[in-house]
C-alpha positions as CSV (number, residue, x, y, z in Angstrom):
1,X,-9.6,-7.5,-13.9
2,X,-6.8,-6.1,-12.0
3,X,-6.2,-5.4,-8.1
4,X,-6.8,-1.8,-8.8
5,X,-9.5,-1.3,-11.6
6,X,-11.5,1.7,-11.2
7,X,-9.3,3.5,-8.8
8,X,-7.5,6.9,-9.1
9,X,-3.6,7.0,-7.6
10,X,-1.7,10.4,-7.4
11,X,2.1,9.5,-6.6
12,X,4.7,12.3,-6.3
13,X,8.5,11.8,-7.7
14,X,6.9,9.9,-10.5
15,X,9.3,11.1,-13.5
16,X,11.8,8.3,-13.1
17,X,13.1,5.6,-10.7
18,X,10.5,4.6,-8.1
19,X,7.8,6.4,-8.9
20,X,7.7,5.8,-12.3
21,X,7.9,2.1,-11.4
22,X,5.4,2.3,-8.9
23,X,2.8,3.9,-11.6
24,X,3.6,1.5,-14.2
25,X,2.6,-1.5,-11.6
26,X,-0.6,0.5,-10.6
27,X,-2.0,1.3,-14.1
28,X,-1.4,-2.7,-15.1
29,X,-3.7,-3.6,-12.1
30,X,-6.4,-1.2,-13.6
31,X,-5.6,2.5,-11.4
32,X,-5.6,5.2,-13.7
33,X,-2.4,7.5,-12.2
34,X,-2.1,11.0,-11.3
35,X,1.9,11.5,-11.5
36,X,4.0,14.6,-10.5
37,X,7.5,15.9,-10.4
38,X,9.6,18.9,-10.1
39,X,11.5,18.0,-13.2
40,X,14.2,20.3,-12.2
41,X,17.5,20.2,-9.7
42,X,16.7,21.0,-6.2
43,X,19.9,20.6,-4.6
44,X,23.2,21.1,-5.5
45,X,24.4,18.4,-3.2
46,X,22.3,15.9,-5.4
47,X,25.6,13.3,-6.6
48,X,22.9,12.2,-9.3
49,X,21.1,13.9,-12.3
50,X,17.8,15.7,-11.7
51,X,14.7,13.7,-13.4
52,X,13.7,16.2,-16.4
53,X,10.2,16.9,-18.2
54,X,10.8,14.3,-20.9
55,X,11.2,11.5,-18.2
56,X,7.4,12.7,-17.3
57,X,6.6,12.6,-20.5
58,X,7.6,8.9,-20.7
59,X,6.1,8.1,-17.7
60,X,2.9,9.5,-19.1
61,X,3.5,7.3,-22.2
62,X,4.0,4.0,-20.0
63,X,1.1,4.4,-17.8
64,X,-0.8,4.7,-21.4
65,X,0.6,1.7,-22.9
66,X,-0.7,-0.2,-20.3
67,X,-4.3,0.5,-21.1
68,X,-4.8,3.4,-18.1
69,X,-5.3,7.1,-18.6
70,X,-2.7,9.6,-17.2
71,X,-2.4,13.4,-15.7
72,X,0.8,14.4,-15.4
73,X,2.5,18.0,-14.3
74,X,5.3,18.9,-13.0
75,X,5.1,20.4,-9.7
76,X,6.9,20.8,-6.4
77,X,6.0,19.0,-2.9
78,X,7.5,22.2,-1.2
79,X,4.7,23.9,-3.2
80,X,1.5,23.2,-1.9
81,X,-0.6,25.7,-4.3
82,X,0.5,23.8,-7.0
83,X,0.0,20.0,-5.4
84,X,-3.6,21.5,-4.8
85,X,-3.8,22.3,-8.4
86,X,-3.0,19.3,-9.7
87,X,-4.8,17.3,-7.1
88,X,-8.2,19.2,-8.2
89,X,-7.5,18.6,-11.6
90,X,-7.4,15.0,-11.4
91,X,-10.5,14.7,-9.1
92,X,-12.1,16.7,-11.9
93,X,-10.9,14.9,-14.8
94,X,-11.2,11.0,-13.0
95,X,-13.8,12.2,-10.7
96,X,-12.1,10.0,-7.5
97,X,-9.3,9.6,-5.2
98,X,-8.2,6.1,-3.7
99,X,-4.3,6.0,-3.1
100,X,-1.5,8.5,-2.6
101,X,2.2,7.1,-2.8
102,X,4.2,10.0,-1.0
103,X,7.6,8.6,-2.6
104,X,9.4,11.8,-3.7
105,X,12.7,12.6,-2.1
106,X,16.1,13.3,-1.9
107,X,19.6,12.1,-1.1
108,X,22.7,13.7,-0.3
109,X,25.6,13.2,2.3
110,X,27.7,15.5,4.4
111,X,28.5,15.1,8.5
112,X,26.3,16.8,10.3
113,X,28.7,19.6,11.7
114,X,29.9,20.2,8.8
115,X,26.1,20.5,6.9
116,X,25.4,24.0,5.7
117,X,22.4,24.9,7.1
118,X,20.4,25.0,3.3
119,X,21.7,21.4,2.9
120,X,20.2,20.2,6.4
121,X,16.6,22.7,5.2
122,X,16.4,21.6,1.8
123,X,16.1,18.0,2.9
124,X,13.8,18.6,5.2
125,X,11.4,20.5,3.3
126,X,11.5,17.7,0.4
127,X,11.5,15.1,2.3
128,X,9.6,15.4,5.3
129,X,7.2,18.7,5.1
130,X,7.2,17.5,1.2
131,X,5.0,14.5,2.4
132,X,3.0,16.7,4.8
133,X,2.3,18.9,2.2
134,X,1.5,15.9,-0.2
135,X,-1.3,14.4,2.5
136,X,-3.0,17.6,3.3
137,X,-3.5,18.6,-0.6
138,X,-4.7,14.8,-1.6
139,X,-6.8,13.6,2.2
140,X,-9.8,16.2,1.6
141,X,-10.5,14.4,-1.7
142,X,-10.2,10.9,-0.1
143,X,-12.4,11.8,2.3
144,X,-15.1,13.4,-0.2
145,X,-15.1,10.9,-2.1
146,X,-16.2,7.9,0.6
147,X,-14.2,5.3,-0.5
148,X,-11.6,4.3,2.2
149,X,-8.4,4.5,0.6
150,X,-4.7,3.8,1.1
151,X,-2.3,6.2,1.6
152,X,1.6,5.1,1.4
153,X,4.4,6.8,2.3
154,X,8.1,6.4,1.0
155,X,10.9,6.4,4.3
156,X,14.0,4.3,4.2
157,X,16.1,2.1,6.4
158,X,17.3,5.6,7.4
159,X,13.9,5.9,9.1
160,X,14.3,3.0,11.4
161,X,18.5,3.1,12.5
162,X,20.1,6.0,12.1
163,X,22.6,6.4,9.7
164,X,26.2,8.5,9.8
165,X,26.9,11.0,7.0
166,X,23.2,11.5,7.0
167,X,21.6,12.9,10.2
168,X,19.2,14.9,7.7
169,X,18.2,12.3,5.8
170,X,17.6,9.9,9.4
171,X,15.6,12.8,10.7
172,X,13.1,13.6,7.9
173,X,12.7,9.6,7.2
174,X,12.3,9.3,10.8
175,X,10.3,12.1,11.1
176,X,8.1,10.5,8.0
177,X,7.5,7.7,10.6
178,X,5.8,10.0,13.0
179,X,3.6,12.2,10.5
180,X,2.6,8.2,9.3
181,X,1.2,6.8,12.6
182,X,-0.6,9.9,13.5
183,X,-2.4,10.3,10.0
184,X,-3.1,6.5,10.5
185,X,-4.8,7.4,13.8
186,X,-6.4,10.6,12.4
187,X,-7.7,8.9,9.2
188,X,-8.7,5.7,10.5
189,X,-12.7,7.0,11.0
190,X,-12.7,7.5,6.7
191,X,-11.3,4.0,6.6
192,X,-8.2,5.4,5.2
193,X,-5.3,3.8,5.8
194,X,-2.1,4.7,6.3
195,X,1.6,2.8,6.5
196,X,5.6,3.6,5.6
197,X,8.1,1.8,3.8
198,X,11.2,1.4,4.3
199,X,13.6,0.6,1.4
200,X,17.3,0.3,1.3
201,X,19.0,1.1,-1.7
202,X,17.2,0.7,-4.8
203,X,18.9,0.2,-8.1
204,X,17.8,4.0,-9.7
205,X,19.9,6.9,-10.1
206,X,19.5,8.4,-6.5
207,X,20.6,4.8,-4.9
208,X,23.5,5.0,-7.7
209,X,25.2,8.3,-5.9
210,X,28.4,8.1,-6.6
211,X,29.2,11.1,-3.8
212,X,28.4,8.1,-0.8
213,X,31.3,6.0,-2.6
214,X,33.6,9.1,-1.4
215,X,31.8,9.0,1.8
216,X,32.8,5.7,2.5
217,X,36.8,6.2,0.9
218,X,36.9,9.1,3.9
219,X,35.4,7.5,6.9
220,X,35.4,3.9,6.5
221,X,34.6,3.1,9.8
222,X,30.8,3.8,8.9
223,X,30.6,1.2,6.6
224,X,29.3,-1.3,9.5
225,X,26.6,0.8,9.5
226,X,26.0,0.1,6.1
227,X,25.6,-3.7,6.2
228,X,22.5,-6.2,5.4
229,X,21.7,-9.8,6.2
230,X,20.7,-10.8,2.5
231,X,24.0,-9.8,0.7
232,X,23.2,-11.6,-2.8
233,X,22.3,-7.9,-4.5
234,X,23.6,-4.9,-3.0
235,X,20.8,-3.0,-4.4
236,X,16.9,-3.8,-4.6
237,X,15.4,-3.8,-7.9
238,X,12.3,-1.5,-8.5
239,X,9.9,-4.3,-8.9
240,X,11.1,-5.5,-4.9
241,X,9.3,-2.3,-3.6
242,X,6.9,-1.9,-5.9
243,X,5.7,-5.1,-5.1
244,X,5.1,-4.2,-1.6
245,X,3.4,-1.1,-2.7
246,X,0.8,-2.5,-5.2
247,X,0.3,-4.7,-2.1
248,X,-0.4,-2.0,0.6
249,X,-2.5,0.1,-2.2
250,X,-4.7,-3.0,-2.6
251,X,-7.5,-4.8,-0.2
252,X,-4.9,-7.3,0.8
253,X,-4.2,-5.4,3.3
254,X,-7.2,-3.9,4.6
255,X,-6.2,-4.6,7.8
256,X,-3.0,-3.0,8.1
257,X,-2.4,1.0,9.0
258,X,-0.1,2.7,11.0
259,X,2.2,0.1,10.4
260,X,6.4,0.2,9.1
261,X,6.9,-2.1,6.1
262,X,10.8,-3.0,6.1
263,X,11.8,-3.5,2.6
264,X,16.1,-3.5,3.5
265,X,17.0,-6.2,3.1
266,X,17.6,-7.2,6.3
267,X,19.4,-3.9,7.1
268,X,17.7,-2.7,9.8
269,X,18.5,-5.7,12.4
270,X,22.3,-5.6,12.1
């Protein structure tokens, strides 16, 4: 018997890369998975390929093979009729709700004088109201349903240092940070817990962006921002976070909420 058997996760950016990762490892420990994404190009200043419908379909297909049923939709974290949708229809079709991973995002580079002001928004709105959104359409269920839960949502290193060429990206990871300690506090009566992580750059096709190469061709002085302590990898395999994940969805850590999970690398302390 898995980790997870019996429980219901809904994770958000769940096409491809992380997310899709992150359901695979939850359905082999038992979770059946509610999975969404917008399947569709958000931003134009995106240096990576938007995830498309067949990459949910696959998903879908992956979750299956490992024995676990699967609801998938596309829908958009900026759209909170349709996360409430989809959210309804899984508590209807699985009939609970135990984890939420908050892990879909964006990533794109510009200084920030030189932003246009729908770059700096779009950001924003994915990655940090996005999450918001995600938690108020998924809590009510959690909380109906009596059965604790773990709620995980998906910052970076960005979230704990500041990073140049991205002061959108640092402020809605940061402000991920916030929204995360005071749902920890807020949620703590329903035993529902609530913690961050913090990857660095993860080998998918948004920590592939060939547009921060140029970044770093243009101002190389911000490399030193850029650095780790553990240099054997330049980029963390899926499995690395996931791990931690699978960990923080589980009863491992029951006693951990409110809490930052560091997954960089070492990034953060140099």
């Amino acid at each position: 018997m898995g980790q997870l058997e019996g429980r219901v996760a809904f994770i958000t950016g769940a096409a491809r890369g992380q997310g899709r990762n992150h359901a695979i490892r939850l359905a082999r420990e038992g979770a059946d998975i509610i999975a969404v994404d917008v399947c569709a190009a958000v931003s134009s200043d995106n240096g990576y390929i938007p995830a498309t419908a067949e990459d949910l379909a696959e998903t879908r297909n992956l979750i299956e093979a490992e024995g676990r049923k699967a609801l998938v939709a596309e829908a958009d974290v900026r759209d909170s009729s349709a996360l409430q949708a989809v959210v309804d229809r899984g508590v209807e079709q699985f009939g609970r709700l135990d984890i939420v991973i908050a892990n879909a995002g964006i990533c794109n580079w510009s200084r920030f004088w030189e932003m246009p002001d729908e770059q700096w928004s779009t950001l924003l709105d994915i990655n940090l109201t996005g999450v918001w959104k995600t938690l108020k359409a998924t809590v009510p269920a959690m909380i109906a349903a009596g059965n604790g839960g773990s709620i995980i949502t998906v910052s970076s290193v960005a979230g704990l240092k500041a990073l140049p060429a991205q002061a959108h990206y640092s402020a809605a990871k940061h402000g991920v940070v916030g929204l995360t300690k005071s749902a920890a506090i807020e949620l703590g009566e329903f035993k529902i817990r609530v913690n961050s992580i913090h990857p660095y750059g993860v080998d998918t096709p948004m920590g592939n962006d060939a547009n921060a190469l140029a970044v770093f061709r243009n101002y190389p002085r911000y490399l030193a921002s850029f650095g780790s302590i553990l240099t054997d990898s330049p980029l963390a395999a899926p499995d690395d976070v996931s791990d931690a994940v699978l960990w923080l969805a589980s009863d491992a850590s029951r006693t951990v909420t409110g809490s930052q999970l560091a997954l960089d690398m070492g990034a953060t302390k140099v």
